[in-house]
Structure formats: structure tokens, C-alpha cells
PDB file of C-alpha atoms in Angstrom:
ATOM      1  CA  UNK A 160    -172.686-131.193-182.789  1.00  0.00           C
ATOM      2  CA  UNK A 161    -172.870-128.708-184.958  1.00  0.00           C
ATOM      3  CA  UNK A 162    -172.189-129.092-188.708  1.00  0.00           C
ATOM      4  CA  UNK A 163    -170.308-127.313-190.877  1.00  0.00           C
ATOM      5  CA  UNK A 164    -170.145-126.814-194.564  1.00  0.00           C
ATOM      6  CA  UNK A 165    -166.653-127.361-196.842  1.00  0.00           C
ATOM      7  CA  UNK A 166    -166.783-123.666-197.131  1.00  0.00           C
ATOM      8  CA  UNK A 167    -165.741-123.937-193.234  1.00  0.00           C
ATOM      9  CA  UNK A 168    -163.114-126.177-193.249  1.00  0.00           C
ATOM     10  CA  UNK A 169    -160.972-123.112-191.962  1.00  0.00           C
ATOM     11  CA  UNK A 170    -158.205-123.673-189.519  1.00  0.00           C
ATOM     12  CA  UNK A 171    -160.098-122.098-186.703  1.00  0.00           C
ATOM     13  CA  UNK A 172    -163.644-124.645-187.199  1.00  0.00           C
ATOM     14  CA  UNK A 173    -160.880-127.460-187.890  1.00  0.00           C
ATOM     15  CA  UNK A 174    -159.080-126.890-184.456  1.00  0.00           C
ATOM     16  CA  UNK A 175    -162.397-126.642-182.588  1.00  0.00           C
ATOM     17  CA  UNK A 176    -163.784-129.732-184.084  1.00  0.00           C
ATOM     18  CA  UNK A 177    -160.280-131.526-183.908  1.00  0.00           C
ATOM     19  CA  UNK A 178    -160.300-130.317-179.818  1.00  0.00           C
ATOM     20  CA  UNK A 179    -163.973-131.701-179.515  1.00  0.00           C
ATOM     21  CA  UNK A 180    -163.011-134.707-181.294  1.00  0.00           C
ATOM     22  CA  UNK A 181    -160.265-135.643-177.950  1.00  0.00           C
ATOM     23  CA  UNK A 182    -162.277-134.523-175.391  1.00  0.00           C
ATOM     24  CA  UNK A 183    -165.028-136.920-176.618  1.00  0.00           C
ATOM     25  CA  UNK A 184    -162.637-139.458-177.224  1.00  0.00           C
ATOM     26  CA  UNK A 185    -160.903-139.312-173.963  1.00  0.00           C
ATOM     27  CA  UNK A 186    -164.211-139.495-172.138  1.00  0.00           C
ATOM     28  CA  UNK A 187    -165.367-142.520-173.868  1.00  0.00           C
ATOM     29  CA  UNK A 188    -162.092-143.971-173.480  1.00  0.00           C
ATOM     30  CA  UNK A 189    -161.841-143.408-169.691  1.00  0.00           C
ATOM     31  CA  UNK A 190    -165.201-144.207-169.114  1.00  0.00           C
ATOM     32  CA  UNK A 191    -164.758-148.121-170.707  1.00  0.00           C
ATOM     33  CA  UNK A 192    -161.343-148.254-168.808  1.00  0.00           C
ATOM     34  CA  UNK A 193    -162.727-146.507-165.935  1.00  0.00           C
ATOM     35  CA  UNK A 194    -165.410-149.537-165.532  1.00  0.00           C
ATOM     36  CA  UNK A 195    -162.432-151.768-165.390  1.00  0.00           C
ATOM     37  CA  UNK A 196    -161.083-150.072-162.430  1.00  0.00           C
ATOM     38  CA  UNK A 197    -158.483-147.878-163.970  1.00  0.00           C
ATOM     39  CA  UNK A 198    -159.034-144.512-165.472  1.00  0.00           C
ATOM     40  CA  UNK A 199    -157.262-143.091-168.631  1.00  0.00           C
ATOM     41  CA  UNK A 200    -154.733-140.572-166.635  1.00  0.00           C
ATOM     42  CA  UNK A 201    -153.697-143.651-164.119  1.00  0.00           C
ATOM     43  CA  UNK A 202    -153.244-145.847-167.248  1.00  0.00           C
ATOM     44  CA  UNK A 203    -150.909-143.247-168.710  1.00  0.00           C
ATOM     45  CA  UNK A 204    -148.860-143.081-165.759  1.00  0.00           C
ATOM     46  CA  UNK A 205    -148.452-147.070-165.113  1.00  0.00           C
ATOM     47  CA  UNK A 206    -147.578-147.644-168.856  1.00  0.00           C
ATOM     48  CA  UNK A 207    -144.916-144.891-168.380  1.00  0.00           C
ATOM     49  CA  UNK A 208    -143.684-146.801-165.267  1.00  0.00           C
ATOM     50  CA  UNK A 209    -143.778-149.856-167.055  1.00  0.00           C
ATOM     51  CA  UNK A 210    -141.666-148.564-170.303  1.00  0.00           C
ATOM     52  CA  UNK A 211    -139.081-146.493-168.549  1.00  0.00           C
ATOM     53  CA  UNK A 212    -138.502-149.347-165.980  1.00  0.00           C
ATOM     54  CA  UNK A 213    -137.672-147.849-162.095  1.00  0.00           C
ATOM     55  CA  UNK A 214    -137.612-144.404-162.670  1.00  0.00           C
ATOM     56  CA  UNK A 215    -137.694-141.356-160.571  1.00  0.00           C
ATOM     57  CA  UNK A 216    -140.748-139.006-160.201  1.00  0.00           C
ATOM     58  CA  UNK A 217    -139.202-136.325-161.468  1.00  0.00           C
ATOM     59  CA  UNK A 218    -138.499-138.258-165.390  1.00  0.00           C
ATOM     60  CA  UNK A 219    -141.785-139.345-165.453  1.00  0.00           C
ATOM     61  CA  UNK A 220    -142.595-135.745-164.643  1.00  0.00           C
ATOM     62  CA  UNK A 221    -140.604-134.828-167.664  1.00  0.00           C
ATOM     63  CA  UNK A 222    -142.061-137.883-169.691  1.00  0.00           C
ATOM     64  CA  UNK A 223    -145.323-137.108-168.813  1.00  0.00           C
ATOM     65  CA  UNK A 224    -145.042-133.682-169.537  1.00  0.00           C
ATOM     66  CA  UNK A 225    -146.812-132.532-166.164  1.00  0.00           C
ATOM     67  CA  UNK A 226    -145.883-130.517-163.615  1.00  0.00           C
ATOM     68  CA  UNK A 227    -144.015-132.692-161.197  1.00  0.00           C
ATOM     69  CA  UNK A 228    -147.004-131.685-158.594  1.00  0.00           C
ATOM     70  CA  UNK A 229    -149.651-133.180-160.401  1.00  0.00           C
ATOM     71  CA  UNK A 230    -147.286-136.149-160.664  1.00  0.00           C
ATOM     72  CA  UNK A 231    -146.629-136.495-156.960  1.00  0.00           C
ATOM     73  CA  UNK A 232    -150.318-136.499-155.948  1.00  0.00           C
ATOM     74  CA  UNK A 233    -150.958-139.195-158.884  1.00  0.00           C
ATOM     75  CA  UNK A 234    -148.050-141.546-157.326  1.00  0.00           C
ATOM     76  CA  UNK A 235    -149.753-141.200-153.460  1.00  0.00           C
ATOM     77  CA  UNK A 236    -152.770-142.137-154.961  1.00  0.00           C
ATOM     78  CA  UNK A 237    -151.433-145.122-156.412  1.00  0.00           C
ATOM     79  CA  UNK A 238    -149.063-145.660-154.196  1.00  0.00           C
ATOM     80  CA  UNK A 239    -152.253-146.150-151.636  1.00  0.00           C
ATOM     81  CA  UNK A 240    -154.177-148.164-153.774  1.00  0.00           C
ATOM     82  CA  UNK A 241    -151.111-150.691-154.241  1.00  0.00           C
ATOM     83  CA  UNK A 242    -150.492-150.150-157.809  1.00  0.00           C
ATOM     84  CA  UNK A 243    -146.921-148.994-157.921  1.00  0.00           C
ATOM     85  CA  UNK A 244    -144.242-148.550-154.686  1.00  0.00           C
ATOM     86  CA  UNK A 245    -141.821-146.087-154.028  1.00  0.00           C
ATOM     87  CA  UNK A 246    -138.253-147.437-153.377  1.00  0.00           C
ATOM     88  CA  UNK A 247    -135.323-145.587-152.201  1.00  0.00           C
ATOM     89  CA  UNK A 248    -132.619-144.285-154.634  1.00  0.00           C
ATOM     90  CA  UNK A 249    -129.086-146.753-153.837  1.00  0.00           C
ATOM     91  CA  UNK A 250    -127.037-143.538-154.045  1.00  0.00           C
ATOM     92  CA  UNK A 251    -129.353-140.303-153.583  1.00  0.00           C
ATOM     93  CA  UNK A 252    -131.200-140.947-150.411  1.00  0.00           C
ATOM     94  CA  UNK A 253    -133.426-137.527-151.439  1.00  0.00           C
ATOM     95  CA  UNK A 254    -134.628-139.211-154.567  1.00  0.00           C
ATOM     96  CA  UNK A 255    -137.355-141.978-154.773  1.00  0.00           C
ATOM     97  CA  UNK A 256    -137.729-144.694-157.326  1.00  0.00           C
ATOM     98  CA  UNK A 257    -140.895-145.868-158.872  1.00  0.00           C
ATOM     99  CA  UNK A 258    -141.763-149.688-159.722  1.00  0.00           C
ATOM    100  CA  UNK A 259    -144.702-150.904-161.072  1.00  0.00           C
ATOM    101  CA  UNK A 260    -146.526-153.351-158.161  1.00  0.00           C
ATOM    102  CA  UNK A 261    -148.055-156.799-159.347  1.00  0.00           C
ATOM    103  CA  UNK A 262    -151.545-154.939-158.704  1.00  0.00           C
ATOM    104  CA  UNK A 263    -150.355-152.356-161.017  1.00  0.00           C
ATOM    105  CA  UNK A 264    -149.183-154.626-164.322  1.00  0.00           C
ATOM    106  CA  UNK A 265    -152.488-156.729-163.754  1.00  0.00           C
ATOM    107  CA  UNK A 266    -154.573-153.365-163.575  1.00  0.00           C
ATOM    108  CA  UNK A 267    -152.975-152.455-167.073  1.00  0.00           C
ATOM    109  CA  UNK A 268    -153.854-155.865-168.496  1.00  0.00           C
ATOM    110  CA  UNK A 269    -157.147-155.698-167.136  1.00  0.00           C
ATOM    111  CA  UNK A 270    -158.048-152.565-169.207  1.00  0.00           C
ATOM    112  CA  UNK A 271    -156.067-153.343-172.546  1.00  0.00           C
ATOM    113  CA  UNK A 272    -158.893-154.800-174.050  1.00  0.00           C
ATOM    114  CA  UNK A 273    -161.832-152.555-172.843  1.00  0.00           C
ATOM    115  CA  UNK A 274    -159.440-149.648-173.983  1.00  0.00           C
ATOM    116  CA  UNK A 275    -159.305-150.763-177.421  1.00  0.00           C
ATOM    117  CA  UNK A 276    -162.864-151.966-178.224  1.00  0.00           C
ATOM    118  CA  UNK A 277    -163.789-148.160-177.210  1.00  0.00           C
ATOM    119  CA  UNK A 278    -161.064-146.816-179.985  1.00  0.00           C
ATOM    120  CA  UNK A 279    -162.503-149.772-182.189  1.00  0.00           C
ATOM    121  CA  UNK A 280    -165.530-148.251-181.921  1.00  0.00           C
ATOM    122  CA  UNK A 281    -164.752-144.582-182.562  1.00  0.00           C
ATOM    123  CA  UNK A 282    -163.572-145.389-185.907  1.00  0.00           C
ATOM    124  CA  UNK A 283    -166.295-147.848-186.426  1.00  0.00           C
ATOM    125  CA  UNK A 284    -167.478-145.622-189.298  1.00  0.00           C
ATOM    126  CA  UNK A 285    -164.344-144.885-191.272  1.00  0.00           C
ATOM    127  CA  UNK A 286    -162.888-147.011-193.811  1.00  0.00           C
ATOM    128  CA  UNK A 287    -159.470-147.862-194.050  1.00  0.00           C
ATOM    129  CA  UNK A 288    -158.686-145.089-196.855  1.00  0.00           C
ATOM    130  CA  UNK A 289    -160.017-142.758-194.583  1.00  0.00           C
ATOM    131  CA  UNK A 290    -158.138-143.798-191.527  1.00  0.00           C
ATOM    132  CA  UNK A 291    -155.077-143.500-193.975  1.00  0.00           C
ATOM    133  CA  UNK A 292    -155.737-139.634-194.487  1.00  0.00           C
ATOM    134  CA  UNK A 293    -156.711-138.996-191.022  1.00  0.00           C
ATOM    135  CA  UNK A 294    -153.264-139.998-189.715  1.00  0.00           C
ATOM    136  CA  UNK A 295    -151.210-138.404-192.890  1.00  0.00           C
ATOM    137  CA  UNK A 296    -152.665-135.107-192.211  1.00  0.00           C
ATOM    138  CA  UNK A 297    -153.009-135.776-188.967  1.00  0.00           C
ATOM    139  CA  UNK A 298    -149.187-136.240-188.682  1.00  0.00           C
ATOM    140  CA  UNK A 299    -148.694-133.043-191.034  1.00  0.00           C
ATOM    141  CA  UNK A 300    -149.824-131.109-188.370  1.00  0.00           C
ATOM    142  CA  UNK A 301    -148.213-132.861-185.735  1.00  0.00           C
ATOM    143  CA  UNK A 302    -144.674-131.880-187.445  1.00  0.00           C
ATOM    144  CA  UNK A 303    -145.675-128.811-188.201  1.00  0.00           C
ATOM    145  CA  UNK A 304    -146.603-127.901-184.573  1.00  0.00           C
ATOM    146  CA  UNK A 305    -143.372-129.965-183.186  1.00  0.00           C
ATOM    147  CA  UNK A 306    -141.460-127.129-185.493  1.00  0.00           C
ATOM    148  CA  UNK A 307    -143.068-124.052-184.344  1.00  0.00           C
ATOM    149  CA  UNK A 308    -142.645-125.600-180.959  1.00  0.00           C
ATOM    150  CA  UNK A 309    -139.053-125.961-181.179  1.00  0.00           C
ATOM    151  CA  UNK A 310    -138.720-122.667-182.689  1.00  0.00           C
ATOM    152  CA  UNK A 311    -140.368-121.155-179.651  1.00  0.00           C
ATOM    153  CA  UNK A 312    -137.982-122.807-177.145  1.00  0.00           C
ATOM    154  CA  UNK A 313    -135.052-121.207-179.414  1.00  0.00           C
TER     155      UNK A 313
END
């Protein structure tokens, strides 16, 4: 870790420390879910499953924002290890559905709680004021990026 002085709280040493910040998080994350038997990425994709309902690969492609690709070898992977099925479509026999297996809703259940003692834990040292002005600013930047985003698409 490297630290930094106020006099380098520029953009630039903010987004490096802000992208160091997730991938630490994400690893300590995954690796307390991962014990569980279900890593962070396969936990993303069941809880999508589970809040769109049946859905084809293609929206959770979309919902996902991944290439549908990446999606497709994520579903025969799961697929295989009994955590979701594929179903076919009633009235497009080229499209498949997706449905969360029993397997697959106990797998999310199983790593609910080992997910969020590891978040617990990364904010361990914050108080609740500061937790308050992470997410304000945090969200600040979220709009602001959501804006030039949209502007870019335009």
C-alpha cells in the first residue's frame, strides 16, 4: 500500500486507490464465498437468475453486462454442476430459458452469510459518519460517470 498525502488526493491517485480498493475487495469477497462452494462471478449470475425469474441467456447477457460468450460458458458450467437448467423457449425453439435448480437457490443461501461477514469486515474500521460520506461521494461519481456514459452512447 502505498500512502499518500492530502496534497494527492488528485483524481488520478483517487481512481487508482478507488480501483485497488475493488480488486481487494472482490478477492476477499470471493475467497469467503469461494470456501462455501460458490465464487463471487457464479453468485452474480444465480442472483440474476433468481431476480429476473426464467430468462433467456441473451438478457442476462444484457443484465450482466458481459459479452453473451462469457455468459454461455458460465451457464455450461453451471449447468454441469446442477445449479441452474436450461429449458426450451414454448414459442422460439432457437432460444433457451434459464431457471434456477434447487442446488442453485441453496448454493446462494449457503454463501449469504459468509458474503456479508467479509463486507462486515472491510468496513470494520469506519464509523457510521464515514460510511455516510463514502456512499454520498461515492454516488456523486457514480452519476456523474452514468452521464458522461450516456453522453457517449449519444
Amino acid at each position: 500500500m502505498i500512502e499518500h498525502t492530502s496534497d494527492d488526493a488528485t483524481p488520478a491517485v483517487i481512481t487508482e486507490t478507488l480501483l485497488s480498493v475493488i480488486r481487494l475487495m472482490r478477492k476477499q469477497v470471493d475467497a469467503a464465498m469461494s470456501a462455501q462452494g460458490l465464487s463471487l462471478a457464479r453468485e452474480k449470475l444465480l442472483t440474476a437468475i433468481a431476480q429476473e425469474g426464467t430468462c433467456r441467456p441473451a438478457e442476462l447477457a444484457n443484465v450482466l453486462q458481459q459479452s453473451p460468450r462469457t455468459i454461455t460458458d458460465a451457464i455450461d458450467a453451471m449447468d454441469r454442476d446442477g445449479l441452474l437448467v436450461r429449458r426450451r423457449h414454448p414459442t422460439d425453439r432457437r432460444s433457451q430459458l434459464l431457471e434456477l435448480t434447487e442446488a442453485g437457490k441453496q448454493a446462494l443461501a449457503q454463501v449469504k452469510k459468509p458474503k456479508q461477514e467479509a463486507i462486515d469486515r472491510l468496513f470494520d474500521g469506519l464509523d457510521l459518519a464515514a460510511r455516510q460520506q463514502l456512499l454520498i461521494s461515492l454516488q456523486s461519481i457514480e452519476i456523474l460517470a452514468q452521464q458522461i456514459e450516456e453522453q457517449n452512447l449519444n
